[in-house]
Amino acid sequence: MPPPPMIGVIGGSGVYQIEGLEGASWVKVSTPWGKPSDEILVGRLNGTPMAFLPRHGRGHVHTPTSVPYRANIDALKRLGCTDVVAVSAVGSLRPDYQPGDFVLVDQYIDRTFAREKSFFGPGCVGHVSLAHPTCPRLGAACLTAAKAAGIKTHASATYLAMEGPQFSTLAESRLYRSWGADVIGMTGMPEAKLAREAELCYASLAMITDFDCWHTDHGAVDVAQVIQTLTANANAARNLISELPALLPDHPTCPHGCDHALTYALMTAPDKRDPDLLAKLDAVAGRVLK
Ligand SMILES: CSC[C@H]1O[C@H](OP(=O)(O)O)[C@H](O)[C@@H]1O
Ligand SMILES: Nc1ncnc2[nH]cnc12
């Protein structure tokens, strides 16, 4: 029997709390990959178990580079999450995706270079498919929730993940546009890669806060502009999340295979596997290592 649905929400910049969780408490979760960004708020939303983790920690302590992505995903998996909705602030790289709009991210270009990107490594080599890096079923639920909450949401976007923390140069912004990227942010990767390795359904809902620096009618992005747009639209994000529980199926076997991503992924022969790494993979890959 597949586990019952539990939604993990990763809150991005400006989203450090969620309201309305019944019986909510902040819990400390230890992982073999270090400490998550913060304690995790666990409770129920309209009867469905939910776990909320602020990606940068309460008070925005972590940079996009220092976010402990592996610990965060491991902790959500360890708590029993089946589905993870990531909320992020992004800049728009196209004129028709405008500040205040939401987008459902379904593709990535990963330009980050200073982060741990895999749970696997020497002694347990694994290769998962990332052709479709997000879960279409969870994405569809997010779009339905956004519609119910009255939020303008674009159904598809390619997210350029940059290292940061500085924003892009004009030449970079133009280059990313020429590559076909639609939005830009600093945290979408390796989060999506790790969620896939952990066999979690993952969807990324991004709020557009600015036009980065390429748009001739708009000044270059700064933090004040990002915060202003985030604050103006924070309620929309909350309303959207509260619509989600009713939209998840009772028996969450993923028709797209997110929950079986590791079935053919492991390459290392059983007798060559590193016991220390296998122990660390207990939550993430326990299903295939039992
Ligand atoms: C505050 S602007 C840059 C900052 O905002 C985004 O954060 P998140 O993705 O966690 O919402 C962006 O990726 C940068 O980390
Ligand atoms: N223009 C931008 N570049 C990178 N990350 C962002 N987050 C919000 N706006 C951004």
PDB file of C-alpha atoms and ligand atoms in Angstrom:
ATOM      1  CA  MET A   1       0.000   0.000   0.000  1.00  0.00           C
ATOM      2  CA  PRO A   2       1.365   3.452  -0.826  1.00  0.00           C
ATOM      3  CA  PRO A   3       1.631   5.836   2.137  1.00  0.00           C
ATOM      4  CA  PRO A   4      -1.214   8.326   2.712  1.00  0.00           C
ATOM      5  CA  PRO A   5      -0.608  11.759   1.250  1.00  0.00           C
ATOM      6  CA  MET A   6       1.362  14.296   3.248  1.00  0.00           C
ATOM      7  CA  ILE A   7       2.232  17.657   1.754  1.00  0.00           C
ATOM      8  CA  GLY A   8       5.560  19.329   2.380  1.00  0.00           C
ATOM      9  CA  VAL A   9       5.709  23.036   1.621  1.00  0.00           C
ATOM     10  CA  ILE A  10       9.065  24.749   1.230  1.00  0.00           C
ATOM     11  CA  GLY A  11       8.607  28.474   1.717  1.00  0.00           C
ATOM     12  CA  GLY A  12      10.918  30.771  -0.190  1.00  0.00           C
ATOM     13  CA  SER A  13      11.966  34.370   0.316  1.00  0.00           C
ATOM     14  CA  GLY A  14       9.305  36.225   2.292  1.00  0.00           C
ATOM     15  CA  VAL A  15       7.436  33.021   3.251  1.00  0.00           C
ATOM     16  CA  TYR A  16       8.636  31.974   6.711  1.00  0.00           C
ATOM     17  CA  GLN A  17       5.319  30.830   8.270  1.00  0.00           C
ATOM     18  CA  ILE A  18       2.012  29.444   7.164  1.00  0.00           C
ATOM     19  CA  GLU A  19      -1.208  30.132   8.955  1.00  0.00           C
ATOM     20  CA  GLY A  20      -4.112  27.855   9.736  1.00  0.00           C
ATOM     21  CA  LEU A  21      -2.349  24.538  10.420  1.00  0.00           C
ATOM     22  CA  GLU A  22      -4.390  22.629  13.003  1.00  0.00           C
ATOM     23  CA  GLY A  23      -2.398  21.275  15.964  1.00  0.00           C
ATOM     24  CA  ALA A  24       0.764  22.848  14.586  1.00  0.00           C
ATOM     25  CA  SER A  25       4.133  22.644  16.301  1.00  0.00           C
ATOM     26  CA  TRP A  26       7.701  23.345  15.195  1.00  0.00           C
ATOM     27  CA  VAL A  27       9.696  20.113  15.315  1.00  0.00           C
ATOM     28  CA  LYS A  28      13.435  19.587  15.148  1.00  0.00           C
ATOM     29  CA  VAL A  29      14.392  16.929  12.586  1.00  0.00           C
ATOM     30  CA  SER A  30      17.905  15.439  12.535  1.00  0.00           C
ATOM     31  CA  THR A  31      19.238  14.070   9.256  1.00  0.00           C
ATOM     32  CA  PRO A  32      22.438  12.296   8.177  1.00  0.00           C
ATOM     33  CA  TRP A  33      23.029  15.287   5.867  1.00  0.00           C
ATOM     34  CA  GLY A  34      23.160  17.865   8.643  1.00  0.00           C
ATOM     35  CA  LYS A  35      20.588  20.281   9.990  1.00  0.00           C
ATOM     36  CA  PRO A  36      17.679  21.442   7.822  1.00  0.00           C
ATOM     37  CA  SER A  37      17.285  25.193   7.307  1.00  0.00           C
ATOM     38  CA  ASP A  38      15.097  25.418  10.410  1.00  0.00           C
ATOM     39  CA  GLU A  39      12.676  23.452  12.507  1.00  0.00           C
ATOM     40  CA  ILE A  40       9.676  22.208  10.541  1.00  0.00           C
ATOM     41  CA  LEU A  41       6.119  23.281  11.277  1.00  0.00           C
ATOM     42  CA  VAL A  42       3.997  20.127  11.327  1.00  0.00           C
ATOM     43  CA  GLY A  43       0.193  20.050  11.560  1.00  0.00           C
ATOM     44  CA  ARG A  44      -2.914  19.394   9.513  1.00  0.00           C
ATOM     45  CA  LEU A  45      -4.527  21.536   6.872  1.00  0.00           C
ATOM     46  CA  ASN A  46      -8.183  20.664   6.280  1.00  0.00           C
ATOM     47  CA  GLY A  47      -7.421  17.207   7.698  1.00  0.00           C
ATOM     48  CA  THR A  48      -4.360  16.478   5.536  1.00  0.00           C
ATOM     49  CA  PRO A  49      -0.967  16.223   7.263  1.00  0.00           C
ATOM     50  CA  MET A  50       1.356  19.035   6.236  1.00  0.00           C
ATOM     51  CA  ALA A  51       4.950  20.016   6.966  1.00  0.00           C
ATOM     52  CA  PHE A  52       6.217  23.525   6.331  1.00  0.00           C
ATOM     53  CA  LEU A  53       9.915  24.382   6.073  1.00  0.00           C
ATOM     54  CA  PRO A  54      11.199  27.928   5.448  1.00  0.00           C
ATOM     55  CA  ARG A  55      13.987  27.419   2.906  1.00  0.00           C
ATOM     56  CA  HIS A  56      16.182  30.245   4.179  1.00  0.00           C
ATOM     57  CA  GLY A  57      15.226  29.685   7.848  1.00  0.00           C
ATOM     58  CA  ARG A  58      13.085  32.048   9.928  1.00  0.00           C
ATOM     59  CA  GLY A  59      14.726  35.452   9.760  1.00  0.00           C
ATOM     60  CA  HIS A  60      16.285  34.579   6.362  1.00  0.00           C
ATOM     61  CA  VAL A  61      19.586  33.201   7.613  1.00  0.00           C
ATOM     62  CA  HIS A  62      20.674  31.032   4.658  1.00  0.00           C
ATOM     63  CA  THR A  63      22.021  32.308   1.361  1.00  0.00           C
ATOM     64  CA  PRO A  64      20.924  30.459  -1.779  1.00  0.00           C
ATOM     65  CA  THR A  65      24.299  28.676  -1.653  1.00  0.00           C
ATOM     66  CA  SER A  66      24.219  27.796   2.060  1.00  0.00           C
ATOM     67  CA  VAL A  67      20.653  26.392   2.081  1.00  0.00           C
ATOM     68  CA  PRO A  68      21.128  22.759   3.250  1.00  0.00           C
ATOM     69  CA  TYR A  69      19.185  21.305   0.325  1.00  0.00           C
ATOM     70  CA  ARG A  70      19.968  17.654   1.088  1.00  0.00           C
ATOM     71  CA  ALA A  71      19.017  17.944   4.759  1.00  0.00           C
ATOM     72  CA  ASN A  72      15.787  19.747   3.828  1.00  0.00           C
ATOM     73  CA  ILE A  73      14.627  17.096   1.370  1.00  0.00           C
ATOM     74  CA  ASP A  74      15.736  14.233   3.625  1.00  0.00           C
ATOM     75  CA  ALA A  75      13.871  15.782   6.578  1.00  0.00           C
ATOM     76  CA  LEU A  76      10.627  16.121   4.605  1.00  0.00           C
ATOM     77  CA  LYS A  77      10.924  12.532   3.366  1.00  0.00           C
ATOM     78  CA  ARG A  78      11.749  11.318   6.884  1.00  0.00           C
ATOM     79  CA  LEU A  79       8.613  13.044   8.226  1.00  0.00           C
ATOM     80  CA  GLY A  80       6.511  11.096   5.725  1.00  0.00           C
ATOM     81  CA  CYS A  81       5.906  13.700   3.030  1.00  0.00           C
ATOM     82  CA  THR A  82       4.804  12.239  -0.299  1.00  0.00           C
ATOM     83  CA  ASP A  83       4.408  15.547  -2.153  1.00  0.00           C
ATOM     84  CA  VAL A  84       6.510  18.692  -1.941  1.00  0.00           C
ATOM     85  CA  VAL A  85       5.368  22.091  -3.164  1.00  0.00           C
ATOM     86  CA  ALA A  86       8.208  24.580  -3.412  1.00  0.00           C
ATOM     87  CA  VAL A  87       7.337  28.264  -3.288  1.00  0.00           C
ATOM     88  CA  SER A  88       9.875  30.729  -4.696  1.00  0.00           C
ATOM     89  CA  ALA A  89      10.374  34.296  -5.776  1.00  0.00           C
ATOM     90  CA  VAL A  90      11.639  34.681  -9.339  1.00  0.00           C
ATOM     91  CA  GLY A  91      12.525  37.338 -11.852  1.00  0.00           C
ATOM     92  CA  SER A  92      10.763  37.237 -15.215  1.00  0.00           C
ATOM     93  CA  LEU A  93      12.730  36.891 -18.436  1.00  0.00           C
ATOM     94  CA  ARG A  94       9.774  37.561 -20.743  1.00  0.00           C
ATOM     95  CA  PRO A  95       7.393  40.492 -21.145  1.00  0.00           C
ATOM     96  CA  ASP A  96       4.134  38.544 -20.734  1.00  0.00           C
ATOM     97  CA  TYR A  97       5.113  37.009 -17.357  1.00  0.00           C
ATOM     98  CA  GLN A  98       4.635  39.972 -15.067  1.00  0.00           C
ATOM     99  CA  PRO A  99       5.329  40.877 -11.447  1.00  0.00           C
ATOM    100  CA  GLY A 100       2.495  39.566  -9.253  1.00  0.00           C
ATOM    101  CA  ASP A 101       1.776  36.618 -11.600  1.00  0.00           C
ATOM    102  CA  PHE A 102       2.507  33.074 -10.481  1.00  0.00           C
ATOM    103  CA  VAL A 103       4.122  30.441 -12.694  1.00  0.00           C
ATOM    104  CA  LEU A 104       4.255  26.680 -12.471  1.00  0.00           C
ATOM    105  CA  VAL A 105       7.873  25.757 -13.187  1.00  0.00           C
ATOM    106  CA  ASP A 106       8.261  22.545 -15.187  1.00  0.00           C
ATOM    107  CA  GLN A 107      11.800  22.750 -16.583  1.00  0.00           C
ATOM    108  CA  TYR A 108      15.171  23.968 -15.329  1.00  0.00           C
ATOM    109  CA  ILE A 109      18.531  25.087 -16.601  1.00  0.00           C
ATOM    110  CA  ASP A 110      20.951  24.495 -13.751  1.00  0.00           C
ATOM    111  CA  ARG A 111      23.777  27.045 -13.684  1.00  0.00           C
ATOM    112  CA  THR A 112      24.585  26.579  -9.986  1.00  0.00           C
ATOM    113  CA  PHE A 113      28.082  25.349  -9.219  1.00  0.00           C
ATOM    114  CA  ALA A 114      28.763  25.531  -5.480  1.00  0.00           C
ATOM    115  CA  ARG A 115      26.238  23.093  -4.000  1.00  0.00           C
ATOM    116  CA  GLU A 116      25.957  19.414  -3.163  1.00  0.00           C
ATOM    117  CA  LYS A 117      23.560  18.099  -5.795  1.00  0.00           C
ATOM    118  CA  SER A 118      23.086  14.418  -5.061  1.00  0.00           C
ATOM    119  CA  PHE A 119      22.442  12.035  -2.192  1.00  0.00           C
ATOM    120  CA  PHE A 120      24.462   9.423  -4.079  1.00  0.00           C
ATOM    121  CA  GLY A 121      28.226   9.239  -4.404  1.00  0.00           C
ATOM    122  CA  PRO A 122      31.214   6.909  -4.302  1.00  0.00           C
ATOM    123  CA  GLY A 123      30.016   3.602  -2.840  1.00  0.00           C
ATOM    124  CA  CYS A 124      26.438   4.021  -4.013  1.00  0.00           C
ATOM    125  CA  VAL A 125      26.180   5.511  -7.475  1.00  0.00           C
ATOM    126  CA  GLY A 126      22.674   6.439  -8.642  1.00  0.00           C
ATOM    127  CA  HIS A 127      21.307   8.076 -11.803  1.00  0.00           C
ATOM    128  CA  VAL A 128      17.689   9.228 -11.875  1.00  0.00           C
ATOM    129  CA  SER A 129      15.814  10.624 -14.861  1.00  0.00           C
ATOM    130  CA  LEU A 130      15.287  14.386 -14.870  1.00  0.00           C
ATOM    131  CA  ALA A 131      13.751  14.706 -18.328  1.00  0.00           C
ATOM    132  CA  HIS A 132      10.565  15.826 -16.591  1.00  0.00           C
ATOM    133  CA  PRO A 133      11.890  17.199 -13.312  1.00  0.00           C
ATOM    134  CA  THR A 134       8.559  18.063 -11.703  1.00  0.00           C
ATOM    135  CA  CYS A 135       5.438  15.993 -11.063  1.00  0.00           C
ATOM    136  CA  PRO A 136       2.672  16.719 -13.612  1.00  0.00           C
ATOM    137  CA  ARG A 137      -0.059  15.464 -11.260  1.00  0.00           C
ATOM    138  CA  LEU A 138       1.039  17.672  -8.354  1.00  0.00           C
ATOM    139  CA  GLY A 139       1.566  20.552 -10.785  1.00  0.00           C
ATOM    140  CA  ALA A 140      -1.990  20.158 -12.081  1.00  0.00           C
ATOM    141  CA  ALA A 141      -3.267  20.242  -8.477  1.00  0.00           C
ATOM    142  CA  CYS A 142      -1.298  23.458  -7.906  1.00  0.00           C
ATOM    143  CA  LEU A 143      -2.817  25.028 -11.016  1.00  0.00           C
ATOM    144  CA  THR A 144      -6.325  24.034  -9.906  1.00  0.00           C
ATOM    145  CA  ALA A 145      -5.606  25.438  -6.420  1.00  0.00           C
ATOM    146  CA  ALA A 146      -4.334  28.684  -7.957  1.00  0.00           C
ATOM    147  CA  LYS A 147      -7.466  28.980 -10.083  1.00  0.00           C
ATOM    148  CA  ALA A 148      -9.685  28.349  -7.035  1.00  0.00           C
ATOM    149  CA  ALA A 149      -7.760  31.044  -5.165  1.00  0.00           C
ATOM    150  CA  GLY A 150      -8.245  33.468  -8.068  1.00  0.00           C
ATOM    151  CA  ILE A 151      -4.519  33.791  -8.842  1.00  0.00           C
ATOM    152  CA  LYS A 152      -3.241  34.420 -12.360  1.00  0.00           C
ATOM    153  CA  THR A 153      -0.865  31.522 -12.980  1.00  0.00           C
ATOM    154  CA  HIS A 154       1.114  30.605 -16.093  1.00  0.00           C
ATOM    155  CA  ALA A 155       1.018  26.843 -16.586  1.00  0.00           C
ATOM    156  CA  SER A 156       4.607  26.295 -17.740  1.00  0.00           C
ATOM    157  CA  ALA A 157       8.010  27.904 -17.270  1.00  0.00           C
ATOM    158  CA  THR A 158      11.686  27.106 -17.626  1.00  0.00           C
ATOM    159  CA  TYR A 159      13.587  28.244 -14.512  1.00  0.00           C
ATOM    160  CA  LEU A 160      17.192  29.366 -14.812  1.00  0.00           C
ATOM    161  CA  ALA A 161      18.879  28.514 -11.515  1.00  0.00           C
ATOM    162  CA  MET A 162      21.845  30.804 -10.875  1.00  0.00           C
ATOM    163  CA  GLU A 163      24.321  30.617  -8.016  1.00  0.00           C
ATOM    164  CA  GLY A 164      23.900  34.171  -6.709  1.00  0.00           C
ATOM    165  CA  PRO A 165      23.771  35.774  -4.262  1.00  0.00           C
ATOM    166  CA  GLN A 166      24.355  38.751  -6.570  1.00  0.00           C
ATOM    167  CA  PHE A 167      21.718  39.334  -9.227  1.00  0.00           C
ATOM    168  CA  SER A 168      22.686  38.837 -12.896  1.00  0.00           C
ATOM    169  CA  THR A 169      24.589  41.171 -15.151  1.00  0.00           C
ATOM    170  CA  LEU A 170      22.713  42.566 -18.138  1.00  0.00           C
ATOM    171  CA  ALA A 171      24.748  40.332 -20.475  1.00  0.00           C
ATOM    172  CA  GLU A 172      23.797  37.250 -18.426  1.00  0.00           C
ATOM    173  CA  SER A 173      20.136  38.226 -18.308  1.00  0.00           C
ATOM    174  CA  ARG A 174      20.111  38.624 -22.101  1.00  0.00           C
ATOM    175  CA  LEU A 175      21.930  35.331 -22.554  1.00  0.00           C
ATOM    176  CA  TYR A 176      19.405  33.433 -20.416  1.00  0.00           C
ATOM    177  CA  ARG A 177      16.560  34.962 -22.435  1.00  0.00           C
ATOM    178  CA  SER A 178      18.241  33.780 -25.640  1.00  0.00           C
ATOM    179  CA  TRP A 179      18.413  30.259 -24.149  1.00  0.00           C
ATOM    180  CA  GLY A 180      14.629  30.188 -23.727  1.00  0.00           C
ATOM    181  CA  ALA A 181      14.555  30.515 -19.948  1.00  0.00           C
ATOM    182  CA  ASP A 182      11.326  32.150 -18.715  1.00  0.00           C
ATOM    183  CA  VAL A 183      12.152  32.931 -15.094  1.00  0.00           C
ATOM    184  CA  ILE A 184      15.269  33.210 -12.966  1.00  0.00           C
ATOM    185  CA  GLY A 185      15.936  32.357  -9.349  1.00  0.00           C
ATOM    186  CA  MET A 186      18.671  31.055  -7.076  1.00  0.00           C
ATOM    187  CA  THR A 187      17.189  28.024  -5.283  1.00  0.00           C
ATOM    188  CA  GLY A 188      15.232  25.786  -7.678  1.00  0.00           C
ATOM    189  CA  MET A 189      18.285  23.612  -8.137  1.00  0.00           C
ATOM    190  CA  PRO A 190      19.448  21.311  -6.672  1.00  0.00           C
ATOM    191  CA  GLU A 191      16.160  21.153  -4.747  1.00  0.00           C
ATOM    192  CA  ALA A 192      14.228  19.593  -7.648  1.00  0.00           C
ATOM    193  CA  LYS A 193      17.024  17.083  -8.387  1.00  0.00           C
ATOM    194  CA  LEU A 194      17.160  15.959  -4.770  1.00  0.00           C
ATOM    195  CA  ALA A 195      13.380  15.622  -4.513  1.00  0.00           C
ATOM    196  CA  ARG A 196      13.473  13.280  -7.509  1.00  0.00           C
ATOM    197  CA  GLU A 197      16.272  11.210  -5.935  1.00  0.00           C
ATOM    198  CA  ALA A 198      14.161  11.000  -2.769  1.00  0.00           C
ATOM    199  CA  GLU A 199      11.200   9.712  -4.816  1.00  0.00           C
ATOM    200  CA  LEU A 200       9.047  12.693  -3.874  1.00  0.00           C
ATOM    201  CA  CYS A 201       6.466  14.275  -6.121  1.00  0.00           C
ATOM    202  CA  TYR A 202       7.738  17.854  -6.481  1.00  0.00           C
ATOM    203  CA  ALA A 203       6.094  20.952  -7.924  1.00  0.00           C
ATOM    204  CA  SER A 204       7.488  24.460  -8.020  1.00  0.00           C
ATOM    205  CA  LEU A 205       5.205  27.451  -7.773  1.00  0.00           C
ATOM    206  CA  ALA A 206       7.011  30.688  -8.336  1.00  0.00           C
ATOM    207  CA  MET A 207       5.845  34.230  -7.782  1.00  0.00           C
ATOM    208  CA  ILE A 208       7.219  36.753 -10.229  1.00  0.00           C
ATOM    209  CA  THR A 209       8.627  39.703  -8.342  1.00  0.00           C
ATOM    210  CA  ASP A 210      10.562  41.645 -11.009  1.00  0.00           C
ATOM    211  CA  PHE A 211      11.881  41.776 -14.586  1.00  0.00           C
ATOM    212  CA  ASP A 212      15.487  41.059 -13.574  1.00  0.00           C
ATOM    213  CA  CYS A 213      17.551  43.676 -15.436  1.00  0.00           C
ATOM    214  CA  TRP A 214      16.887  43.141 -19.169  1.00  0.00           C
ATOM    215  CA  HIS A 215      13.617  45.084 -19.589  1.00  0.00           C
ATOM    216  CA  THR A 216      14.177  48.550 -21.002  1.00  0.00           C
ATOM    217  CA  ASP A 217      10.990  49.902 -19.350  1.00  0.00           C
ATOM    218  CA  HIS A 218      11.928  48.671 -15.881  1.00  0.00           C
ATOM    219  CA  GLY A 219      14.915  49.341 -13.659  1.00  0.00           C
ATOM    220  CA  ALA A 220      17.255  46.558 -12.545  1.00  0.00           C
ATOM    221  CA  VAL A 221      15.924  44.301  -9.795  1.00  0.00           C
ATOM    222  CA  ASP A 222      16.755  45.043  -6.179  1.00  0.00           C
ATOM    223  CA  VAL A 223      15.663  43.451  -2.902  1.00  0.00           C
ATOM    224  CA  ALA A 224      13.230  46.272  -2.075  1.00  0.00           C
ATOM    225  CA  GLN A 225      11.315  45.564  -5.282  1.00  0.00           C
ATOM    226  CA  VAL A 226      11.254  41.817  -4.587  1.00  0.00           C
ATOM    227  CA  ILE A 227       9.947  42.315  -1.029  1.00  0.00           C
ATOM    228  CA  GLN A 228       7.321  44.808  -2.129  1.00  0.00           C
ATOM    229  CA  THR A 229       5.859  42.364  -4.677  1.00  0.00           C
ATOM    230  CA  LEU A 230       6.115  39.433  -2.265  1.00  0.00           C
ATOM    231  CA  THR A 231       4.315  41.323   0.486  1.00  0.00           C
ATOM    232  CA  ALA A 232       1.563  42.472  -1.836  1.00  0.00           C
ATOM    233  CA  ASN A 233       0.940  38.866  -2.931  1.00  0.00           C
ATOM    234  CA  ALA A 234       1.632  36.896   0.266  1.00  0.00           C
ATOM    235  CA  ASN A 235      -2.061  36.269   0.916  1.00  0.00           C
ATOM    236  CA  ALA A 236      -2.488  34.849  -2.554  1.00  0.00           C
ATOM    237  CA  ALA A 237       0.233  32.282  -1.834  1.00  0.00           C
ATOM    238  CA  ARG A 238      -1.436  31.326   1.469  1.00  0.00           C
ATOM    239  CA  ASN A 239      -4.852  30.960  -0.157  1.00  0.00           C
ATOM    240  CA  LEU A 240      -3.387  28.773  -2.845  1.00  0.00           C
ATOM    241  CA  ILE A 241      -1.743  26.419  -0.323  1.00  0.00           C
ATOM    242  CA  SER A 242      -4.987  26.079   1.635  1.00  0.00           C
ATOM    243  CA  GLU A 243      -6.766  24.842  -1.510  1.00  0.00           C
ATOM    244  CA  LEU A 244      -4.267  22.024  -2.058  1.00  0.00           C
ATOM    245  CA  PRO A 245      -5.226  19.277   0.428  1.00  0.00           C
ATOM    246  CA  ALA A 246      -8.647  18.705  -1.154  1.00  0.00           C
ATOM    247  CA  LEU A 247      -6.944  18.186  -4.525  1.00  0.00           C
ATOM    248  CA  LEU A 248      -4.551  15.390  -3.604  1.00  0.00           C
ATOM    249  CA  PRO A 249      -5.712  11.822  -4.260  1.00  0.00           C
ATOM    250  CA  ASP A 250      -6.285   9.448  -1.317  1.00  0.00           C
ATOM    251  CA  HIS A 251      -4.028   6.767  -2.788  1.00  0.00           C
ATOM    252  CA  PRO A 252      -1.069   8.705  -3.964  1.00  0.00           C
ATOM    253  CA  THR A 253       0.792   6.177  -6.155  1.00  0.00           C
ATOM    254  CA  CYS A 254       2.232   8.576  -8.695  1.00  0.00           C
ATOM    255  CA  PRO A 255       1.069   7.847 -12.264  1.00  0.00           C
ATOM    256  CA  HIS A 256       4.263   9.532 -13.496  1.00  0.00           C
ATOM    257  CA  GLY A 257       6.591   7.343 -11.432  1.00  0.00           C
ATOM    258  CA  CYS A 258       8.022  10.014  -9.113  1.00  0.00           C
ATOM    259  CA  ASP A 259       7.610   7.621  -6.173  1.00  0.00           C
ATOM    260  CA  HIS A 260       9.529   4.900  -8.061  1.00  0.00           C
ATOM    261  CA  ALA A 261      12.332   7.060  -9.463  1.00  0.00           C
ATOM    262  CA  LEU A 262      15.014   4.816  -7.940  1.00  0.00           C
ATOM    263  CA  THR A 263      13.742   1.483  -9.259  1.00  0.00           C
ATOM    264  CA  TYR A 264      16.390   1.314 -12.015  1.00  0.00           C
ATOM    265  CA  ALA A 265      18.736   4.048 -10.761  1.00  0.00           C
ATOM    266  CA  LEU A 266      21.375   2.295  -8.669  1.00  0.00           C
ATOM    267  CA  MET A 267      24.532   1.177 -10.482  1.00  0.00           C
ATOM    268  CA  THR A 268      26.829   0.017  -7.699  1.00  0.00           C
ATOM    269  CA  ALA A 269      26.919  -3.746  -7.188  1.00  0.00           C
ATOM    270  CA  PRO A 270      25.407  -4.721  -3.808  1.00  0.00           C
ATOM    271  CA  ASP A 271      28.713  -6.198  -2.565  1.00  0.00           C
ATOM    272  CA  LYS A 272      30.595  -2.990  -3.490  1.00  0.00           C
ATOM    273  CA  ARG A 273      28.272  -0.577  -1.688  1.00  0.00           C
ATOM    274  CA  ASP A 274      29.633   1.593   1.105  1.00  0.00           C
ATOM    275  CA  PRO A 275      27.776   0.729   4.334  1.00  0.00           C
ATOM    276  CA  ASP A 276      28.253   4.249   5.732  1.00  0.00           C
ATOM    277  CA  LEU A 277      26.614   5.838   2.697  1.00  0.00           C
ATOM    278  CA  LEU A 278      23.850   3.212   2.696  1.00  0.00           C
ATOM    279  CA  ALA A 279      23.084   4.121   6.313  1.00  0.00           C
ATOM    280  CA  LYS A 280      22.773   7.795   5.327  1.00  0.00           C
ATOM    281  CA  LEU A 281      20.376   6.854   2.528  1.00  0.00           C
ATOM    282  CA  ASP A 282      17.901   5.182   4.902  1.00  0.00           C
ATOM    283  CA  ALA A 283      15.088   7.706   4.405  1.00  0.00           C
ATOM    284  CA  VAL A 284      15.776   8.789   0.844  1.00  0.00           C
ATOM    285  CA  ALA A 285      16.423   5.369  -0.735  1.00  0.00           C
ATOM    286  CA  GLY A 286      15.146   2.964   1.906  1.00  0.00           C
ATOM    287  CA  ARG A 287      12.535   1.592  -0.483  1.00  0.00           C
ATOM    288  CA  VAL A 288      15.172   0.165  -2.852  1.00  0.00           C
ATOM    289  CA  LEU A 289      17.871  -0.616  -0.281  1.00  0.00           C
ATOM    290  CA  LYS A 290      15.800  -2.813   2.076  1.00  0.00           C
TER     291      LYS A 290
HETATM  292  C1  LIG B   1      15.241  38.201  -2.187  1.00  0.00           C
HETATM  293  S1  LIG B   1      15.669  38.150  -3.869  1.00  0.00           S
HETATM  294  C2  LIG B   1      16.692  36.735  -4.173  1.00  0.00           C
HETATM  295  C3  LIG B   1      16.307  35.499  -3.436  1.00  0.00           C
HETATM  296  O1  LIG B   1      14.889  35.299  -3.594  1.00  0.00           O
HETATM  297  C4  LIG B   1      14.662  34.023  -4.144  1.00  0.00           C
HETATM  298  O2  LIG B   1      14.558  33.110  -3.054  1.00  0.00           O
HETATM  299  P1  LIG B   1      13.601  31.834  -3.056  1.00  0.00           P
HETATM  300  O3  LIG B   1      13.895  31.093  -4.315  1.00  0.00           O
HETATM  301  O4  LIG B   1      13.980  31.038  -1.841  1.00  0.00           O
HETATM  302  O5  LIG B   1      12.191  32.366  -2.991  1.00  0.00           O
HETATM  303  C5  LIG B   1      15.915  33.793  -4.982  1.00  0.00           C
HETATM  304  O6  LIG B   1      16.065  32.439  -5.370  1.00  0.00           O
HETATM  305  C6  LIG B   1      16.997  34.303  -4.098  1.00  0.00           C
HETATM  306  O7  LIG B   1      17.369  33.348  -3.117  1.00  0.00           O
HETATM  307  N1  LIG B   2      15.808  38.656 -10.793  1.00  0.00           N
HETATM  308  C1  LIG B   2      16.068  37.646  -9.954  1.00  0.00           C
HETATM  309  N2  LIG B   2      17.199  36.909 -10.104  1.00  0.00           N
HETATM  310  C2  LIG B   2      17.441  35.885  -9.273  1.00  0.00           C
HETATM  311  N3  LIG B   2      16.659  35.534  -8.258  1.00  0.00           N
HETATM  312  C3  LIG B   2      15.540  36.242  -8.065  1.00  0.00           C
HETATM  313  N4  LIG B   2      14.569  36.133  -7.147  1.00  0.00           N
HETATM  314  C4  LIG B   2      13.650  37.077  -7.389  1.00  0.00           C
HETATM  315  N5  LIG B   2      14.022  37.835  -8.463  1.00  0.00           N
HETATM  316  C5  LIG B   2      15.195  37.320  -8.896  1.00  0.00           C
END
